[in-house]
Amino acid sequence: MILGNLRLQLGHFQLDSGEFALPLQGVTVLFGRSGSGKSTLLRAISGLDKQTEGQLRVNGEVWQNGKHSLPTPERHIGFVFQDAALFPHMSVKQNLQYGLKRLPKAERMAAEADFNAIVMRVGIADKLDRGVNFLSGGERQRVAIARALLMRPQLLCMDEPLSALDWRSKSELLHLIEEVVAEYRIPMLYITHAPAEVERLADRVVFMKDGRIDTIETLQEALARPDSPLFDDQGAVSVLQGQPLPSEEGLHPIRLGADTLWLSEGMDTQREQVRARILARDVSISLSEPQDLSIINHLQCTILELLPSGEQRLLVRLQMQDGQKLFAEVTRRSAERLQLTAGRTVHALIKAVALTE
Amino acid sequence: MLELFGTSVNLAPIWLTLEVAAITTVVLLLLGTPLAWWMAKMRSSNKVLLEALVALPLVLPPTVLGFYLLIVFNPTGPVTEFLRFFGFEGQLTFSKTGLVIGSVFYSLPFAVQPLMHAFEAIPQRLLDAAATMRAGFLDRFFTIVVPLSQRGFLVSATLAFAHTVGEFGVVLMVGGNIPGQTRMVSIDIFDHVESLEYDQAHILSAMMLIFSLCVLMLVYGLNRRFGVKVG
């Protein structure tokens, strides 16, 4: 567990997190607009700012007590900075070994044994002897991620690692981070202001606002309220988790309990879980099981509640047979005509599904 | 004594000058590095005062600086008395020690400013990254800061050395002009000119000119080899 309550004054900006508790497990995303204090909180948790005050305990170890703080080198964390922060006077290999050399002997041996595997996994095996100034943005972040993983951290911090990249590298790197999360199972604190990254990576979300922690919710909870900060101008979004199955007839199924969701894009079927993203406005409701329809995906659901969304529209929160929640957006007029009420069994027609990315 | 073109020249002032300049440079790097680091990391408004204090020797007439140093370090002054308490013998002015003390103050801005700018140019996140990789403060300083400020150190050392070689006013005030003890080459040349010994003045001046040119070329050559642009 991470238990804390941290304060930090930087110029006119004031971080005052309030009490918080985070499980040291999975991916916790710090989400908020720029200036909301996400980076400041992460720096305070990492001990990178000496003026930090308050309390912080990680796995029972005291990291901050009043003005006294455990120095960063003793916190055993890994940190990936927005712009990689590679040491420009060293080669890729020297960058990777910088931290390694400073580990205690037993850990160093283990990390050295992992060296090749990590370097391969991250995809920089052919770049070890390069100077870091000759790497592309995506390659730099790969080195930074490898450098952090090699420290065998008990907590991995990433401060908007994708924000400086073009969309292609962004998508590749997000994929890599996902794999790293699944493979190494290091608890991670991840900062972003991109809802797509949250949907794809988060187990839980810390919403930050004006230097305070607003709420801490699981991804499902965060996506369950119609006013979720994760929704952009496309409106409400549902993220469904399922198990990928081998493709059939050019389509790519995902198993969600007893139901199957068909996707047009391919995915890595080796993965245990994939996440699919469905916009509420791409979901319609039918009272009977539709037979003569071009839409492939229709799932039986139960209506949980109806939430107003603007003047003329309603958000219908549905529960699927495996318990996952799905939003559908309908007009008030249709809701009245179909007599939609909580508890009713309906069929959700899903016009478009995308893998999260 | 050296016979050159039929003129005998006393080289002692040259050796003394080089010695004082070398010692001063070492002292300045040792004292100036932490001072420059402290100033580079300073965020409060005190920095303005400190920067101004360090830059004072740039604008102050050397005689003013020399005069105050003379007052503070004179044989019956507080600093000397304090040192005597710990068994110090001898005096701080009109000696080689005095020359070094005067030079350190006089050349301080030339050593501190390039270092401060070099330190300021190092992105904080590199040091943060090193800290997350278990490098303590001194470890970070020697593995990240020093290699990335090579050029700053080079410029700082060169300027401190060159400026000390070229000083006149302060050494005259604090060191006096004792032949063989505190007579540095700039004063020696002045003396020769005063007594119309132009031959000696010519030879010493030419030697200084060539020496200075060589030192600067060496430094800029090294600088180029480090792959950093001079400018």
Short mmCIF file of C-alpha atoms in Angstrom, two decimals, chain A residues 20-291:
data_model
loop_
_atom_site.label_atom_id
_atom_site.label_comp_id
_atom_site.label_asym_id
_atom_site.label_seq_id
_atom_site.Cartn_x
_atom_site.Cartn_y
_atom_site.Cartn_z
CA PHE A 20 -4.79 8.96 0.02
CA ALA A 21 -4.34 5.21 -0.06
CA LEU A 22 -3.31 3.29 -3.17
CA PRO A 23 -2.75 -0.44 -3.48
CA LEU A 24 0.80 -1.19 -4.56
CA GLN A 25 -0.42 -3.27 -7.44
CA GLY A 26 -1.26 -2.89 -11.10
CA VAL A 27 -1.36 0.43 -12.90
CA THR A 28 -2.53 3.57 -11.15
CA VAL A 29 -3.00 6.47 -13.51
CA LEU A 30 -2.76 10.04 -12.27
CA PHE A 31 -5.17 11.95 -14.46
CA GLY A 32 -5.95 15.63 -14.67
CA ARG A 33 -5.52 18.74 -16.77
CA SER A 34 -2.14 20.41 -17.01
CA GLY A 35 -1.50 22.35 -13.83
CA SER A 36 -3.62 19.98 -11.75
CA GLY A 37 -0.57 18.76 -9.85
CA LYS A 38 -0.06 15.27 -11.24
CA SER A 39 3.65 15.70 -11.90
CA THR A 40 4.18 17.51 -8.64
CA LEU A 41 2.51 14.67 -6.74
CA LEU A 42 4.65 12.09 -8.54
CA ARG A 43 7.80 14.11 -7.77
CA ALA A 44 6.74 14.34 -4.14
CA ILE A 45 6.16 10.58 -4.00
CA SER A 46 9.58 10.01 -5.59
CA GLY A 47 11.26 12.40 -3.17
CA LEU A 48 12.62 14.56 -5.97
CA ASP A 49 11.59 17.81 -4.32
CA LYS A 50 13.21 18.51 -0.99
CA GLN A 51 10.56 20.98 0.12
CA THR A 52 7.94 18.22 0.29
CA GLU A 53 6.13 17.90 3.61
CA GLY A 54 3.60 15.52 5.04
CA GLN A 55 3.35 11.77 5.40
CA LEU A 56 4.14 8.93 3.06
CA ARG A 57 4.44 5.23 3.78
CA VAL A 58 5.08 2.66 1.09
CA ASN A 59 4.75 -0.99 2.04
CA GLY A 60 5.14 0.03 5.65
CA GLU A 61 8.38 1.89 5.00
CA VAL A 62 8.37 5.58 5.95
CA TRP A 63 9.31 7.71 2.92
CA GLN A 64 8.17 11.03 4.31
CA ASN A 65 7.49 12.10 7.85
CA GLY A 66 6.87 15.81 8.28
CA LYS A 67 9.82 17.60 6.77
CA HIS A 68 12.02 14.56 6.99
CA SER A 69 12.17 12.54 3.82
CA LEU A 70 13.93 9.40 2.71
CA PRO A 71 16.38 10.39 -0.06
CA THR A 72 15.31 9.31 -3.55
CA PRO A 73 18.25 6.89 -4.04
CA GLU A 74 16.99 4.89 -1.05
CA ARG A 75 13.40 4.63 -2.26
CA HIS A 76 14.05 1.89 -4.81
CA ILE A 77 11.89 3.28 -7.57
CA GLY A 78 12.19 3.45 -11.32
CA PHE A 79 11.32 6.66 -13.10
CA VAL A 80 10.62 7.30 -16.77
CA PHE A 81 10.60 11.01 -17.55
CA GLN A 82 8.57 12.80 -20.19
CA ASP A 83 11.61 13.34 -22.40
CA ALA A 84 13.49 10.19 -21.33
CA ALA A 85 16.25 12.15 -19.52
CA LEU A 86 19.01 9.95 -20.90
CA PHE A 87 22.55 10.98 -20.02
CA PRO A 88 23.86 12.65 -23.19
CA HIS A 89 27.53 11.91 -22.46
CA MET A 90 26.99 8.17 -22.32
CA SER A 91 26.12 5.45 -24.83
CA VAL A 92 22.87 3.52 -24.59
CA LYS A 93 24.68 0.72 -22.78
CA GLN A 94 26.30 3.07 -20.30
CA ASN A 95 22.92 4.63 -19.62
CA LEU A 96 21.48 1.21 -18.88
CA GLN A 97 24.38 0.26 -16.65
CA TYR A 98 24.43 3.50 -14.68
CA GLY A 99 21.85 2.30 -12.19
CA LEU A 100 22.88 -1.31 -12.38
CA LYS A 101 26.33 -0.53 -11.00
CA ARG A 102 24.76 1.09 -7.97
CA LEU A 103 22.59 -1.86 -6.95
CA PRO A 104 23.67 -4.02 -4.03
CA LYS A 105 25.54 -7.11 -5.13
CA ALA A 106 22.76 -9.72 -5.04
CA GLU A 107 20.33 -7.48 -6.89
CA ARG A 108 23.02 -6.45 -9.35
CA MET A 109 23.70 -10.06 -10.29
CA ALA A 110 19.99 -10.66 -10.84
CA ALA A 111 19.64 -7.49 -12.88
CA GLU A 112 22.66 -8.39 -14.99
CA ALA A 113 21.13 -11.77 -15.66
CA ASP A 114 17.97 -9.98 -16.83
CA PHE A 115 19.91 -7.50 -18.92
CA ASN A 116 19.65 -9.25 -22.27
CA ALA A 117 16.04 -10.26 -21.80
CA ILE A 118 14.99 -6.71 -20.94
CA VAL A 119 17.01 -5.18 -23.76
CA MET A 120 15.39 -7.61 -26.21
CA ARG A 121 11.93 -7.14 -24.79
CA VAL A 122 12.18 -3.38 -25.12
CA GLY A 123 13.66 -3.69 -28.61
CA ILE A 124 16.97 -1.86 -28.28
CA ALA A 125 19.38 -4.79 -28.50
CA ASP A 126 20.92 -3.46 -31.73
CA LYS A 127 21.42 0.05 -30.35
CA LEU A 128 23.51 -0.57 -27.26
CA ASP A 129 26.66 1.07 -28.61
CA ARG A 130 24.94 4.14 -30.00
CA GLY A 131 25.22 7.57 -28.51
CA VAL A 132 21.86 8.56 -27.10
CA ASN A 133 21.77 11.70 -29.23
CA PHE A 134 21.42 9.53 -32.32
CA LEU A 135 18.19 7.88 -31.20
CA SER A 136 14.65 8.76 -32.25
CA GLY A 137 12.12 9.89 -29.66
CA GLY A 138 10.55 6.45 -29.45
CA GLU A 139 13.94 4.74 -29.10
CA ARG A 140 14.93 7.14 -26.34
CA GLN A 141 11.82 6.23 -24.36
CA ARG A 142 12.52 2.55 -24.89
CA VAL A 143 15.99 3.01 -23.39
CA ALA A 144 14.46 4.97 -20.52
CA ILE A 145 11.97 2.17 -19.84
CA ALA A 146 14.71 -0.48 -19.94
CA ARG A 147 16.88 1.66 -17.67
CA ALA A 148 14.06 1.89 -15.13
CA LEU A 149 13.18 -1.82 -15.35
CA LEU A 150 16.79 -2.84 -14.74
CA MET A 151 16.64 -1.15 -11.34
CA ARG A 152 14.17 -3.85 -10.24
CA PRO A 153 12.03 -1.14 -8.68
CA GLN A 154 9.29 -1.76 -6.15
CA LEU A 155 7.42 1.13 -7.80
CA LEU A 156 7.70 2.29 -11.39
CA CYS A 157 6.81 5.92 -12.09
CA MET A 158 6.12 7.23 -15.59
CA ASP A 159 5.52 10.92 -16.17
CA GLU A 160 3.71 11.32 -19.51
CA PRO A 161 6.21 9.06 -21.29
CA LEU A 162 4.33 9.31 -24.60
CA SER A 163 3.55 12.99 -24.78
CA ALA A 164 6.60 13.98 -26.82
CA LEU A 165 6.14 11.26 -29.46
CA ASP A 166 4.43 11.12 -32.86
CA TRP A 167 1.29 8.98 -33.09
CA ARG A 168 2.98 5.90 -34.53
CA SER A 169 5.69 5.71 -31.86
CA LYS A 170 3.02 6.51 -29.30
CA SER A 171 0.97 3.50 -30.30
CA GLU A 172 4.02 1.20 -30.41
CA LEU A 173 5.25 2.37 -27.06
CA LEU A 174 1.86 2.11 -25.40
CA HIS A 175 1.79 -1.48 -26.60
CA LEU A 176 5.25 -2.03 -25.08
CA ILE A 177 4.23 -0.51 -21.76
CA GLU A 178 1.19 -2.75 -21.71
CA GLU A 179 3.36 -5.81 -22.26
CA VAL A 180 5.85 -4.71 -19.64
CA VAL A 181 3.03 -4.25 -17.15
CA ALA A 182 1.69 -7.72 -17.90
CA GLU A 183 5.10 -9.37 -17.85
CA TYR A 184 6.98 -7.80 -14.96
CA ARG A 185 4.01 -7.00 -12.74
CA ILE A 186 5.72 -3.99 -11.19
CA PRO A 187 3.27 -1.61 -9.52
CA MET A 188 3.14 1.50 -11.63
CA LEU A 189 2.17 5.14 -11.22
CA TYR A 190 1.49 6.58 -14.65
CA ILE A 191 0.74 10.20 -15.49
CA THR A 192 -1.24 11.18 -18.53
CA HIS A 193 -3.88 13.59 -19.69
CA ALA A 194 -4.95 11.33 -22.57
CA PRO A 195 -8.15 9.35 -21.82
CA ALA A 196 -7.14 6.72 -24.39
CA GLU A 197 -4.03 5.84 -22.37
CA VAL A 198 -6.10 5.60 -19.19
CA GLU A 199 -8.61 3.26 -20.82
CA ARG A 200 -5.85 1.06 -22.06
CA LEU A 201 -3.55 0.85 -19.07
CA ALA A 202 -5.34 1.82 -15.89
CA ASP A 203 -6.54 -0.46 -13.16
CA ARG A 204 -7.44 2.59 -11.13
CA VAL A 205 -7.45 6.32 -11.70
CA VAL A 206 -6.44 9.15 -9.40
CA PHE A 207 -8.25 12.28 -10.55
CA MET A 208 -6.33 15.44 -9.71
CA LYS A 209 -7.74 18.94 -9.63
CA ASP A 210 -6.15 22.21 -8.48
CA GLY A 211 -3.31 20.50 -6.63
CA ARG A 212 -5.62 18.07 -4.79
CA ILE A 213 -6.60 14.48 -5.24
CA ASP A 214 -10.24 14.71 -6.25
CA THR A 215 -11.22 11.04 -6.25
CA ILE A 216 -9.58 7.64 -6.58
CA GLU A 217 -11.66 5.15 -8.55
CA THR A 218 -11.20 1.86 -10.35
CA LEU A 219 -11.27 2.23 -14.12
CA GLN A 220 -14.73 0.64 -14.16
CA GLU A 221 -16.02 3.12 -11.60
CA ALA A 222 -14.40 6.01 -13.40
CA LEU A 223 -16.07 4.99 -16.63
CA ALA A 224 -19.42 4.31 -14.97
CA ARG A 225 -20.45 7.86 -14.29
CA PRO A 226 -21.83 9.94 -17.15
CA ASP A 227 -19.81 13.01 -16.14
CA SER A 228 -16.51 11.12 -16.04
CA PRO A 229 -13.51 13.39 -16.79
CA LEU A 230 -12.32 10.58 -19.04
CA PHE A 231 -15.03 11.36 -21.59
CA ASP A 232 -14.07 13.85 -24.27
CA ASP A 233 -16.22 15.42 -26.99
CA GLN A 234 -17.20 11.97 -28.26
CA GLY A 235 -19.26 11.46 -25.12
CA ALA A 236 -19.48 8.47 -22.81
CA VAL A 237 -17.27 5.46 -23.45
CA SER A 238 -17.37 1.88 -22.21
CA VAL A 239 -14.28 -0.26 -21.96
CA LEU A 240 -14.87 -4.01 -22.00
CA GLN A 241 -12.25 -6.52 -21.00
CA GLY A 242 -12.18 -9.87 -22.67
CA GLN A 243 -10.09 -12.78 -23.78
CA PRO A 244 -8.96 -12.81 -27.41
CA LEU A 245 -9.88 -15.85 -29.51
CA PRO A 246 -8.45 -17.04 -32.85
CA SER A 247 -9.92 -15.19 -35.80
CA GLU A 248 -12.82 -16.59 -37.82
CA GLU A 249 -13.94 -15.52 -41.28
CA GLY A 250 -11.76 -12.44 -41.16
CA LEU A 251 -13.23 -11.28 -37.88
CA HIS A 252 -11.54 -11.26 -34.51
CA PRO A 253 -13.63 -12.43 -31.58
CA ILE A 254 -13.20 -11.59 -27.92
CA ARG A 255 -14.85 -13.70 -25.27
CA LEU A 256 -16.79 -11.83 -22.61
CA GLY A 257 -18.18 -14.54 -20.34
CA ALA A 258 -20.79 -16.35 -22.42
CA ASP A 259 -20.92 -13.57 -25.00
CA THR A 260 -18.66 -12.96 -27.93
CA LEU A 261 -17.75 -9.56 -29.30
CA TRP A 262 -16.55 -9.44 -32.90
CA LEU A 263 -13.86 -6.97 -33.93
CA SER A 264 -12.72 -6.13 -37.41
CA GLU A 265 -9.12 -5.42 -36.39
CA GLY A 266 -6.66 -8.08 -35.47
CA MET A 267 -5.01 -8.46 -32.10
CA ASP A 268 -2.36 -10.44 -30.34
CA THR A 269 -4.13 -13.65 -29.37
CA GLN A 270 -1.27 -14.59 -27.04
CA ARG A 271 -2.42 -11.97 -24.59
CA GLU A 272 -4.53 -12.95 -21.63
CA GLN A 273 -6.76 -9.93 -21.83
CA VAL A 274 -7.56 -7.22 -24.32
CA ARG A 275 -9.66 -4.12 -23.87
CA ALA A 276 -12.29 -3.00 -26.36
CA ARG A 277 -13.59 0.54 -26.47
CA ILE A 278 -17.19 1.31 -27.35
CA LEU A 279 -18.70 4.78 -27.66
CA ALA A 280 -22.13 5.12 -26.05
CA ARG A 281 -23.44 6.75 -29.20
CA ASP A 282 -22.48 3.64 -31.19
CA VAL A 283 -24.79 1.49 -29.04
CA SER A 284 -28.53 1.23 -29.79
CA ILE A 285 -31.16 -0.70 -27.92
CA SER A 286 -33.67 -3.25 -29.17
CA LEU A 287 -36.35 -4.93 -27.11
CA SER A 288 -36.26 -8.16 -29.07
CA GLU A 289 -33.33 -10.16 -30.37
CA PRO A 290 -32.70 -8.71 -33.82
CA GLN A 291 -32.53 -11.28 -36.65
#
